[in-house]
Short mmCIF file of C-alpha atoms in Angstrom, two decimals:
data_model
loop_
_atom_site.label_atom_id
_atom_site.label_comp_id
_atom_site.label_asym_id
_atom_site.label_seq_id
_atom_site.Cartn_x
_atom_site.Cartn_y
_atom_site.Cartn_z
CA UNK A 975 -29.97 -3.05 -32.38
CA UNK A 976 -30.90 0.67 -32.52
CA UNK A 977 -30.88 1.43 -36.29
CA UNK A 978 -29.30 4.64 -35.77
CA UNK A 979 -26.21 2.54 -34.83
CA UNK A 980 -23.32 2.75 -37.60
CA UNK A 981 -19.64 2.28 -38.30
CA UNK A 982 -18.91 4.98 -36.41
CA UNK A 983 -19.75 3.70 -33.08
CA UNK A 984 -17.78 0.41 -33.35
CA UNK A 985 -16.65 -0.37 -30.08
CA UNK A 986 -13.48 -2.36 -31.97
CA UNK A 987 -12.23 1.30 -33.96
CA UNK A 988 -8.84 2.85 -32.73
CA UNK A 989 -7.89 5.90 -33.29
CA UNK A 990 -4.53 6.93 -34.66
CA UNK A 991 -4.68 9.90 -31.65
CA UNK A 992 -2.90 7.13 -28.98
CA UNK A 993 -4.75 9.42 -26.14
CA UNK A 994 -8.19 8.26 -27.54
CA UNK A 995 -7.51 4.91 -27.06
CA UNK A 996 -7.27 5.38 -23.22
CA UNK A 997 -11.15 3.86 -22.03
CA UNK A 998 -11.20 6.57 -19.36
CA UNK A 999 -10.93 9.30 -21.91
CA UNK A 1000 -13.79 11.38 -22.58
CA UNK A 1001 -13.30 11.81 -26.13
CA UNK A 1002 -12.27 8.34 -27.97
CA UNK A 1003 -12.92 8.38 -31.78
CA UNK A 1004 -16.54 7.03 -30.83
CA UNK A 1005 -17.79 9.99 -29.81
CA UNK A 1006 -16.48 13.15 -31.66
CA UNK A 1007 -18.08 16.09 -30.47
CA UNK A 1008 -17.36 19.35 -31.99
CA UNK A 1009 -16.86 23.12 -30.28
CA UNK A 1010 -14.89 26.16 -31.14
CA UNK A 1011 -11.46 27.40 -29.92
CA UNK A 1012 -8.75 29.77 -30.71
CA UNK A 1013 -5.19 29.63 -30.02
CA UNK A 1014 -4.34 30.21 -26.21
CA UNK A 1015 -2.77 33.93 -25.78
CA UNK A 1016 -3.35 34.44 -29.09
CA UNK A 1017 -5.92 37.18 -31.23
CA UNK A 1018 -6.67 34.53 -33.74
CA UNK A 1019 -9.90 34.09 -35.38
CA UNK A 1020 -12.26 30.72 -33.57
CA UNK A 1021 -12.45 27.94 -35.11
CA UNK A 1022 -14.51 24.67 -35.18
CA UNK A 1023 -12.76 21.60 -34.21
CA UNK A 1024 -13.38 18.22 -32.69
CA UNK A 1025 -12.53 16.62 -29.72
CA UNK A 1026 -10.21 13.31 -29.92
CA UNK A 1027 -7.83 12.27 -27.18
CA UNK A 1028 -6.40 15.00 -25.70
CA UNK A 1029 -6.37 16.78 -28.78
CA UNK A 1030 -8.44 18.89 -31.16
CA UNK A 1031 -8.60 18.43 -34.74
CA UNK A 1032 -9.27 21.97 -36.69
CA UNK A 1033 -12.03 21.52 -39.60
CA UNK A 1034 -10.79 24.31 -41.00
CA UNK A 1035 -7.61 23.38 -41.89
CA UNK A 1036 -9.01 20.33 -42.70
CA UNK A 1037 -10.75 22.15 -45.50
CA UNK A 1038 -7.82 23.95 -46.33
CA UNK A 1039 -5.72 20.60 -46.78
CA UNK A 1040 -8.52 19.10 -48.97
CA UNK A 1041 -9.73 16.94 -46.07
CA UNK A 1042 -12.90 17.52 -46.54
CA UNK A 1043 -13.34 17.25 -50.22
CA UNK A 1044 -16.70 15.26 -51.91
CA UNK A 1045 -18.70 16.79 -48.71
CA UNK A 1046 -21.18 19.44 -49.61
CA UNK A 1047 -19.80 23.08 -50.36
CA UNK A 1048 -21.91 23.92 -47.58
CA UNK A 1049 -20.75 21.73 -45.34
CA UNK A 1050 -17.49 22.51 -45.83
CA UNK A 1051 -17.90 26.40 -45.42
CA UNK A 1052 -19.77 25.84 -42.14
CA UNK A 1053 -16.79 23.69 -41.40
CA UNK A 1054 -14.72 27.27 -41.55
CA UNK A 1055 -17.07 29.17 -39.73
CA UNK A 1056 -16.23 31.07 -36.52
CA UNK A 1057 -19.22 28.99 -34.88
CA UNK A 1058 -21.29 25.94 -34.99
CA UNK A 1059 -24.72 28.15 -35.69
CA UNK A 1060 -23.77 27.26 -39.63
CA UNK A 1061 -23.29 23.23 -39.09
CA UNK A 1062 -26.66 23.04 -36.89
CA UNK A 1063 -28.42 24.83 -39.81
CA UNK A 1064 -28.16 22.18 -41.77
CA UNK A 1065 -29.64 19.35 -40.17
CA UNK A 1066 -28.74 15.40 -39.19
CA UNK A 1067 -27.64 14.19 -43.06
CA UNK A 1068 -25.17 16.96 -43.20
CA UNK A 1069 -24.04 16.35 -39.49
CA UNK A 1070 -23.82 12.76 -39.95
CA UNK A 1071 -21.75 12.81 -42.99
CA UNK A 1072 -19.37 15.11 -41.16
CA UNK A 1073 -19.32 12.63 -38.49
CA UNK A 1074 -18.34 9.61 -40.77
CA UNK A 1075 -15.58 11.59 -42.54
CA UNK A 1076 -13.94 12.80 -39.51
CA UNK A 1077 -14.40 9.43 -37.65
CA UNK A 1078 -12.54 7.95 -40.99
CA UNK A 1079 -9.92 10.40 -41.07
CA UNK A 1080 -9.02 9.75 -37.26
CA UNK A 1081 -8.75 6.23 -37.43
CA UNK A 1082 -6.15 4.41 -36.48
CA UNK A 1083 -4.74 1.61 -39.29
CA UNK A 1084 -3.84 1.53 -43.01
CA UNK A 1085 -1.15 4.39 -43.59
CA UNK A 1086 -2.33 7.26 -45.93
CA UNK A 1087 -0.82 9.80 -47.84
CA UNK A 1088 -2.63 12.24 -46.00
CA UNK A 1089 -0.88 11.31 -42.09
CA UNK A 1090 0.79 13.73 -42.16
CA UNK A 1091 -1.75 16.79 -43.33
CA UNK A 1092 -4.11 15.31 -40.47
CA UNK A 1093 -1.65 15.95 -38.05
CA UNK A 1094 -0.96 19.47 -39.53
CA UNK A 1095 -4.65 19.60 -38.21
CA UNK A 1096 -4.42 18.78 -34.93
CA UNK A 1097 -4.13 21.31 -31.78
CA UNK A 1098 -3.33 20.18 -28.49
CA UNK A 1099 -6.05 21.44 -25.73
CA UNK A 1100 -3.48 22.12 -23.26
CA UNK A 1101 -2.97 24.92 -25.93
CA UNK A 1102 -6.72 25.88 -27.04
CA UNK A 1103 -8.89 28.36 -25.58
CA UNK A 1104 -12.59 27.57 -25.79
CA UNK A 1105 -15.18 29.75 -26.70
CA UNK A 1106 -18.90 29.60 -27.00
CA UNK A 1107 -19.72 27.11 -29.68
CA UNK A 1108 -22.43 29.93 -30.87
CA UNK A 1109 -24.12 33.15 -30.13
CA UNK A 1110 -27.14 31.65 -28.29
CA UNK A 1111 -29.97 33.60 -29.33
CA UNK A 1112 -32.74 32.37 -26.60
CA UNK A 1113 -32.22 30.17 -23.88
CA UNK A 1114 -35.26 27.89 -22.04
CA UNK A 1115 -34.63 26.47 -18.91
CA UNK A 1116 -37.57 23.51 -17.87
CA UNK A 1117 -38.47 21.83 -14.64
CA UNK A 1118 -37.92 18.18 -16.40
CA UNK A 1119 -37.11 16.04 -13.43
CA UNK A 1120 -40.24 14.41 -11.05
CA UNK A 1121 -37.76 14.13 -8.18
CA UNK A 1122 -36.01 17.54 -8.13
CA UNK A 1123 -39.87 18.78 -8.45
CA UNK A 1124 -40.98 16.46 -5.74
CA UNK A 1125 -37.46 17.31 -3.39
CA UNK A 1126 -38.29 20.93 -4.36
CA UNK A 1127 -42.07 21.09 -3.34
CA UNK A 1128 -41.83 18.81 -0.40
CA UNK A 1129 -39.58 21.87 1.29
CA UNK A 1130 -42.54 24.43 0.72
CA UNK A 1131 -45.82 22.72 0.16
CA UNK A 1132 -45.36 19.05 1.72
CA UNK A 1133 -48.62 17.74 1.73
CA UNK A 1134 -48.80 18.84 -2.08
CA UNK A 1135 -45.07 19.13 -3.80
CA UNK A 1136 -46.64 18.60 -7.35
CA UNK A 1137 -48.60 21.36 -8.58
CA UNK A 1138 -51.90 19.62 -10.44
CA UNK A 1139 -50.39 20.72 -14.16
CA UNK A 1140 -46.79 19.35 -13.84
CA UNK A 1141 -48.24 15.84 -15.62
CA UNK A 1142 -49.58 17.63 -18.06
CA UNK A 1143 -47.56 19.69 -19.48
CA UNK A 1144 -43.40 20.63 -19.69
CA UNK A 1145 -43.17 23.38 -17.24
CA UNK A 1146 -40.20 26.26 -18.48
CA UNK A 1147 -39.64 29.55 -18.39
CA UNK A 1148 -37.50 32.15 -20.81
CA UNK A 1149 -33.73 32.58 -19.11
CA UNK A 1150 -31.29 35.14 -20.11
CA UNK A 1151 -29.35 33.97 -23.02
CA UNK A 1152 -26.72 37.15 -22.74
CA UNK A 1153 -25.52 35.92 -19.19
CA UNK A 1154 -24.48 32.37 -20.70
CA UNK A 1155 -20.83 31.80 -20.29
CA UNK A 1156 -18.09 28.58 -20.82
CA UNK A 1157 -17.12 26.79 -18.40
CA UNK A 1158 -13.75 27.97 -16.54
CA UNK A 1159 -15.71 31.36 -16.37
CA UNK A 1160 -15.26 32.94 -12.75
CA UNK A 1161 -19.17 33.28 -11.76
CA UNK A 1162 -19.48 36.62 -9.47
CA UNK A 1163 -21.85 36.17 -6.54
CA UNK A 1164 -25.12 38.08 -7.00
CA UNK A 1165 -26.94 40.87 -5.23
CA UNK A 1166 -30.32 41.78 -5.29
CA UNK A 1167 -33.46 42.21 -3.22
CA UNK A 1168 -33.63 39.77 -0.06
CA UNK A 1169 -37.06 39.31 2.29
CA UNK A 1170 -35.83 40.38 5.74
CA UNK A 1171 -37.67 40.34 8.84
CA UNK A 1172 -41.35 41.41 9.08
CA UNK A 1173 -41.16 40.78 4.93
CA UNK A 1174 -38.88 44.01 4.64
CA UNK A 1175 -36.53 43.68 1.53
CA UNK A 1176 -33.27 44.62 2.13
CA UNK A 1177 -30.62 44.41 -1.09
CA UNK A 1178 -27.61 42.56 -0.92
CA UNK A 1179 -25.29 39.74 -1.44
CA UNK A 1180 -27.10 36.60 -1.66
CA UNK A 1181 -26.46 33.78 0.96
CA UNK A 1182 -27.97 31.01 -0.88
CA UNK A 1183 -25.65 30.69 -3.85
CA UNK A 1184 -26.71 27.31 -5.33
CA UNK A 1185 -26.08 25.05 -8.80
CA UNK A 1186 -28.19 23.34 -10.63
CA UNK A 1187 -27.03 19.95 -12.86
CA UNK A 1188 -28.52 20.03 -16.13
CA UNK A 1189 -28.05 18.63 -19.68
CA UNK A 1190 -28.09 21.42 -22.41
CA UNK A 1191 -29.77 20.55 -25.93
CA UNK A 1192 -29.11 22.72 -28.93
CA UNK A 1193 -31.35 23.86 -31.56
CA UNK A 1194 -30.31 22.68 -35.49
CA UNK A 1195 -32.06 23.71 -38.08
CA UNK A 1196 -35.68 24.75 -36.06
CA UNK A 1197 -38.70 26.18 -37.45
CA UNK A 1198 -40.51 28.82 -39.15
CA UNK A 1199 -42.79 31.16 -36.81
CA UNK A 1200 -46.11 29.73 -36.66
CA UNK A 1201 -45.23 26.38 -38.19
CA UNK A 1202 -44.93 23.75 -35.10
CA UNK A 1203 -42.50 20.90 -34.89
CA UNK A 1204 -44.26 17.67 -34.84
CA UNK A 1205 -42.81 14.87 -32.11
CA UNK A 1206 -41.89 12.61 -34.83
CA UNK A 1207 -39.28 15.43 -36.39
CA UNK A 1208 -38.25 16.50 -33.15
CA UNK A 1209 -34.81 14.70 -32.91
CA UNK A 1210 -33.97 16.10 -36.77
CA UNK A 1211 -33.81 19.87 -34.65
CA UNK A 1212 -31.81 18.42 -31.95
CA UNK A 1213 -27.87 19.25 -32.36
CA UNK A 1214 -26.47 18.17 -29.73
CA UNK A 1215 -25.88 18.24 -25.69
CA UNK A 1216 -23.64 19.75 -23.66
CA UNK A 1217 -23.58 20.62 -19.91
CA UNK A 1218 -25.03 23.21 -18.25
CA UNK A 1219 -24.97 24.97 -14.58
CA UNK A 1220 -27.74 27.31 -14.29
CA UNK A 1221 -26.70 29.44 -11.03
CA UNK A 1222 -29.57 29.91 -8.58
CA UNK A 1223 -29.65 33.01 -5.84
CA UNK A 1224 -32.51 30.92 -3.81
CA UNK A 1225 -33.24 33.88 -1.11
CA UNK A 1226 -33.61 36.34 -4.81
CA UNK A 1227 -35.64 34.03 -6.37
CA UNK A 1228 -37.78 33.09 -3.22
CA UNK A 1229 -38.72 37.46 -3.14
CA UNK A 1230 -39.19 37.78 -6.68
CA UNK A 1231 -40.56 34.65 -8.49
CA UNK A 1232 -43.74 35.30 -7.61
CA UNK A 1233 -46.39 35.88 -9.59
CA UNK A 1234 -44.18 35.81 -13.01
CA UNK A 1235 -41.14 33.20 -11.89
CA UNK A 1236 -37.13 33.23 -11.69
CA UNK A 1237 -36.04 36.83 -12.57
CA UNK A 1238 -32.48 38.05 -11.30
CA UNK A 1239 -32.42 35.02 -9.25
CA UNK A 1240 -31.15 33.57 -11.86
CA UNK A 1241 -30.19 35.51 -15.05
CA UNK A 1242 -26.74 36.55 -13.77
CA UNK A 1243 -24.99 33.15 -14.92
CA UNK A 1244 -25.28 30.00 -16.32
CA UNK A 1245 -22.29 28.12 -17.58
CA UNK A 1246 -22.07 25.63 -20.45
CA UNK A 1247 -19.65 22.94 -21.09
CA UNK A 1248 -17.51 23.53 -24.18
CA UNK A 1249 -17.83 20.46 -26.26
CA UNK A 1250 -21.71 19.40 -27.78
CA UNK A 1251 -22.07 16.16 -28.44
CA UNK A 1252 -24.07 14.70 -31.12
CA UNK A 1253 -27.49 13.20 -30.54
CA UNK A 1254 -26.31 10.19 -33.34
CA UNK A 1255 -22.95 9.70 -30.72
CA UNK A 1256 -25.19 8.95 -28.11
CA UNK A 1257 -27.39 6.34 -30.11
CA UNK A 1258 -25.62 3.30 -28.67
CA UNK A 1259 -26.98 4.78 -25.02
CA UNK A 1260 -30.84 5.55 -25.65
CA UNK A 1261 -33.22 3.60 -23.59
CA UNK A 1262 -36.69 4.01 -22.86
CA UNK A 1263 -38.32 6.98 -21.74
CA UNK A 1264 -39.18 7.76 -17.66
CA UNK A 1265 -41.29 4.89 -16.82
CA UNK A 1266 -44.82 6.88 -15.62
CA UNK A 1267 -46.57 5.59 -12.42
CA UNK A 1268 -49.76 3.82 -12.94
CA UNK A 1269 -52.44 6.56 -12.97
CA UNK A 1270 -50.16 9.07 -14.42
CA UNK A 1271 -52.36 11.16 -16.99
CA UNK A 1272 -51.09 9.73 -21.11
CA UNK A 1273 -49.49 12.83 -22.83
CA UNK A 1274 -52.13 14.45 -24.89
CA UNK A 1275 -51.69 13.81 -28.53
CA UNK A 1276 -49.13 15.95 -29.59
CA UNK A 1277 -46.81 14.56 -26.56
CA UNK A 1278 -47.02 11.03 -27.32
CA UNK A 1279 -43.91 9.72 -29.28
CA UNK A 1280 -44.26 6.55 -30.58
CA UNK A 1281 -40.41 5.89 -30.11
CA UNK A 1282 -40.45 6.84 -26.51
CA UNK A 1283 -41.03 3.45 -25.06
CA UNK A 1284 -37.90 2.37 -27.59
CA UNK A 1285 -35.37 4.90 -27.14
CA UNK A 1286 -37.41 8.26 -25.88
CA UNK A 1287 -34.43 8.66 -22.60
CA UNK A 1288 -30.59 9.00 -22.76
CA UNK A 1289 -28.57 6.71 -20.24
CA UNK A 1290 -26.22 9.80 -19.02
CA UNK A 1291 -24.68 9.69 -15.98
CA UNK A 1292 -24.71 13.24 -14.41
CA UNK A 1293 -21.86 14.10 -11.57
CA UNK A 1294 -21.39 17.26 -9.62
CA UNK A 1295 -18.38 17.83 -7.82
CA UNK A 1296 -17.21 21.02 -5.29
CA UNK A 1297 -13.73 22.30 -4.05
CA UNK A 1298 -13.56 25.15 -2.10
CA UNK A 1299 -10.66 26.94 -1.67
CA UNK A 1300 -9.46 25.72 2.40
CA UNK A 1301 -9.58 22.62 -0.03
CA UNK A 1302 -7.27 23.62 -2.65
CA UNK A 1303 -4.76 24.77 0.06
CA UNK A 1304 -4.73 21.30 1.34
CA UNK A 1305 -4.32 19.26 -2.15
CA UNK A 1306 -7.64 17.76 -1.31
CA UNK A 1307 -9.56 16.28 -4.71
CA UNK A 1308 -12.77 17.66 -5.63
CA UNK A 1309 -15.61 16.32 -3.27
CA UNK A 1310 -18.56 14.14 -5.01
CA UNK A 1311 -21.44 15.62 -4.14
CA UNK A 1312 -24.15 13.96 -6.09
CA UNK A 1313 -24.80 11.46 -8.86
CA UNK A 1314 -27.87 11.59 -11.43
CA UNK A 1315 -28.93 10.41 -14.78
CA UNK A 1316 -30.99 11.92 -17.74
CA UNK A 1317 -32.99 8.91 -18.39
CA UNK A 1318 -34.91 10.34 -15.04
CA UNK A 1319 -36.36 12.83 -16.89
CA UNK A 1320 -40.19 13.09 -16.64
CA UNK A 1321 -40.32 14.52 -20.29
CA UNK A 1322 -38.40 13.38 -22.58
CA UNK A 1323 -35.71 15.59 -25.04
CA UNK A 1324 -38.62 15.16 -28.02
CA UNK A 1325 -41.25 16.48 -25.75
CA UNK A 1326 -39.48 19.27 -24.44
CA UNK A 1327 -39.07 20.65 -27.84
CA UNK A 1328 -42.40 19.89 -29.29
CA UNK A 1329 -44.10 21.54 -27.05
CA UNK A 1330 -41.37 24.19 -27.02
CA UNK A 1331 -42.84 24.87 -31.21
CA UNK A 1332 -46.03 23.97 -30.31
CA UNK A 1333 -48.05 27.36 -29.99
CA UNK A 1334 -45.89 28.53 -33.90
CA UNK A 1335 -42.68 29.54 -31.36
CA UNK A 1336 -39.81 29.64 -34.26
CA UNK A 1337 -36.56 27.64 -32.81
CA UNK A 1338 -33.71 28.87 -34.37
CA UNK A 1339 -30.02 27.33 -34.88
CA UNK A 1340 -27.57 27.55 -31.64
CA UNK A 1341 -30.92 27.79 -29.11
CA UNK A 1342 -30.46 26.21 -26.22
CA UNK A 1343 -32.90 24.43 -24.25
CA UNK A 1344 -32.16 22.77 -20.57
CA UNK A 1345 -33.42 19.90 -18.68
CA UNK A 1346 -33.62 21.40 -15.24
CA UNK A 1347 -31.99 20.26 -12.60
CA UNK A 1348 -31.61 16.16 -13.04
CA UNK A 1349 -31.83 14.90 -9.38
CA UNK A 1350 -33.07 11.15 -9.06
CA UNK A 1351 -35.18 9.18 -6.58
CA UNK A 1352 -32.10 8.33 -3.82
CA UNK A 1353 -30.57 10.95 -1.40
CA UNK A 1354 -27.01 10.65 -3.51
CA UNK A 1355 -28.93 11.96 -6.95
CA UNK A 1356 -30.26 15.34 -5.88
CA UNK A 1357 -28.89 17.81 -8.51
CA UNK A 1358 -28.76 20.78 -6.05
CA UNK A 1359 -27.51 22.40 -2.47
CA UNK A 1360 -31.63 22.97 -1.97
CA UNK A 1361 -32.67 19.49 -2.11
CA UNK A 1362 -29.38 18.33 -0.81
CA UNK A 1363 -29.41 20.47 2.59
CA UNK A 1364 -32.85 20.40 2.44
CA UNK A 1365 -32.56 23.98 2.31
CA UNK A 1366 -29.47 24.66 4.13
CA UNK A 1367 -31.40 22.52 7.38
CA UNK A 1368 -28.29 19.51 6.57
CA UNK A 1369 -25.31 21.37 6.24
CA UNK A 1370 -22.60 19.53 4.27
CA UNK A 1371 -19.00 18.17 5.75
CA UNK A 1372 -16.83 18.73 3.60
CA UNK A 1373 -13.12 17.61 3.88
CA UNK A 1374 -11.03 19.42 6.83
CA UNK A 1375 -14.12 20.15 8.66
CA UNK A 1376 -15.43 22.85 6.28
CA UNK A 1377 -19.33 22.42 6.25
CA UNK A 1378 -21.96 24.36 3.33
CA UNK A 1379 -25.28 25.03 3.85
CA UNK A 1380 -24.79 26.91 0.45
CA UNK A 1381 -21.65 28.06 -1.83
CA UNK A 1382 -18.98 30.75 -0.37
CA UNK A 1383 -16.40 32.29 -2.63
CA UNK A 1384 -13.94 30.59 -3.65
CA UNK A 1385 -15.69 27.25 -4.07
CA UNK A 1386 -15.42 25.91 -7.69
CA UNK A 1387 -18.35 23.61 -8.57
CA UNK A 1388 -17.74 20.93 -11.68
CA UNK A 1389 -19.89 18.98 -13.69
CA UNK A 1390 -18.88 15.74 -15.33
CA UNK A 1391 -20.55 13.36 -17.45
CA UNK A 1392 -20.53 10.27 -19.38
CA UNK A 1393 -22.85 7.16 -21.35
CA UNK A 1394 -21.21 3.74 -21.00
CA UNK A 1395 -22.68 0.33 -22.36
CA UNK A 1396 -21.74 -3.22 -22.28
CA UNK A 1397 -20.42 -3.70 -26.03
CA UNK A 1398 -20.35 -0.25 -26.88
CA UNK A 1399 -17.01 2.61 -25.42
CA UNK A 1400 -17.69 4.83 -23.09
CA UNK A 1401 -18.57 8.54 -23.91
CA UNK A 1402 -18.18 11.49 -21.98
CA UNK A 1403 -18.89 15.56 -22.15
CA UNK A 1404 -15.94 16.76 -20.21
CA UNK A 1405 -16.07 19.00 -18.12
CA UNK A 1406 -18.50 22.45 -16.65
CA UNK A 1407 -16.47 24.36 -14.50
CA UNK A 1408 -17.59 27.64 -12.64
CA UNK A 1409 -15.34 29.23 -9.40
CA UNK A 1410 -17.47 31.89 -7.28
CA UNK A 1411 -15.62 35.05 -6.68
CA UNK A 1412 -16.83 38.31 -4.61
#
């Protein structure tokens, strides 16, 4: 058994939160991820809290109501923080001692004299407003996936869809961190330059609104500039995961990308899930990294993780789901539109970030790296409208007869996942929800 495998993810714990104890919830006392919210309606100051049930327990009234006490003074002032930047400064002993403490104070069992100041803590979600669980300072988005880079090149090079590098190396660019927003946030289609006929640009709306399903991984404590992260340290920087939507204009970014890459194709949203869950949560669900074709080039040096054969990939189910609004009208649910998982990745979490720090790059608390869009190697698993309409060539039927080549206003897209094991409860990361309005 993974050694990174504690009391806290006993599959036997209940939680004295009786919505926890539902196995189709998201958020049993197994998982505990943490995020920041304020009171609905309300000018109050964020706080961070943890997801359990349908419920959010406030750290910092837990530190008020001596909750807390015997954990490091720093630990509990990051606790009463207005973000999580604090708590990923400090790195996985500080984070996992958190995680034991809350885990103990949420279970369900002996009666304590302090019942009652835990549920002083506790907020219903129904009545919390999320916010951004951090200022995000810089944001990389990579091309992770083989198959979304194979679906992807077959459509405009297809007797070469891998460029001779993508082996080699992580390939990622620098995305706009100020136009990252949480999920619920309306998403406001894009305009910008568009090749018309004859290669004339003309500048308007774009009609190739697309998603992307991607797994988020925040930056703990980082490094100092010029000092590189080696693969071996590279989970102690990694905070947690969350879910992430990077919002593609395909006809902008097909103009523009080239020579330097995306550009306004893609820095005018991408939406995050609210609730980061911890890389020790998701210890019961590591399995071994992408499983490389014979022939594949080794990872030079640096890139090779001894543990990635163990536990280098993440069994996380990725979903993406659309409604559009003729749907909405008729009480239809939201339509599946793919399924994918993050063990599918070609590079692993580790790598990404190694090589991230490799050239002295300084990673700093509440960064944000992504996966790229997580598309496997069947038709159901492709992680966007491009590879699913191969390019708007297979329009989609949606229910009552609607069909989408690409995404019209009105059409909300949602991102779910979850990590389930035989033995072990299932985990999930809620929800990533973004409508597109005019």
């Amino acid at each position: 058994m993974n050694s990174l495998i504690n009391e806290t993810h006993d599959p036997d714990l209940k939680s004295l939160i009786e919505a926890a104890n539902d196995p189709e919830s998201d958020f049993p006392i197994q998982n505990l991820p943490l995020g920041v919210f304020k009171p609905r309606g309300t000018e109050s100051p964020p706080h961070v809290g943890v997801a359990i049930g349908d419920l959010i327990l406030d750290l910092a009234l837990c530190g008020n109501g001596g909750l807390l006490d015997g954990l490091s003074s720093q630990l509990i002032s990051a606790c009463a923080a207005d973000s999580l930047k604090a708590l990923m400064s400090l790195g996985p002993e500080s984070w996992s001692s958190l995680r034991r403490r809350v885990s103990g104070l949420l279970r369900a069992g002996d009666e304590r004299s302090h019942r009652g100041r835990i549920h002083a803590s506790l907020v219903p979600m129904s009545e919390a407003e999320m916010m951004m669980p951090a200022v995000i300072g810089d944001y990389t988005d990579f091309y992770a996936s083989i198959y979304h880079a194979q679906n992807v090149g077959s459509l405009f090079r297809p007797d070469n869809p891998l460029l001779p590098n993508y082996k080699h190396v992580p390939i990622g660019y620098h995305g706009r961190a100020s136009s990252i927003v949480i999920s619920g946030t309306p998403v406001r289609r894009p305009c910008g330059q568009i090749e018309g006929a004859d290669s004339v640009p003309e500048f308007s709306p774009t009609r190739m609104l697309d998603y992307e399903l991607e797994v988020g991984f925040f930056i703990g404590p980082g490094n100092s500039l010029g000092v590189p992260i080696a693969i071996s340290d590279a989970e102690a920087h990694l905070f947690g995961l969350c879910l992430v939507n990077d919002w593609s204009a395909r006809d902008i970014q097909k103009w523009e990308y080239q020579p330097l890459g995306p550009f306004l194709g893609k820095s005018f949203a991408t939406t995050i899930s609210p609730w980061i869950v911890s890389v020790e949560a998701l210890a019961p669900y590591r399995v071994p990294a992408f499983a490389r074709s014979p022939g594949d080039p080794t990872p030079l040096p640096y890139l090779k993780d001894e543990q990635g054969p163990v536990r280098g990939g993440i069994d996380l189910r990725v979903e993406a789901l659309l409604i559009s609004q003729q749907m909405r009208s008729q009480r239809c649910r939201p339509m599946l539109l793919s399924r994918g998982n993050l063990r599918d990745l070609y590079w692993t979490p580790s790598q990404l970030l190694t090589h991230h720090a490799s050239n002295g790059c300084n990673l700093r608390p509440g960064d944000l790296l992504a996966s790229g869009t997580i598309s496997g190697a069947s038709e159901d698993a492709r992680g966007c409208l491009l590879e699913l309409t191969r390019r708007g060539a297979r329009p989609l039927e949606l229910p009552g007869g609607e069909t989408r080549r690409f995404l019209e206003n009105g059409d909300e897209v949602i991102f779910r996942a979850f990590a389930e094991r035989e033995g072990f409860v299932r985990i999930g990361l809620g929800e990533c929800r973004g409508m597109v309005i005019g």
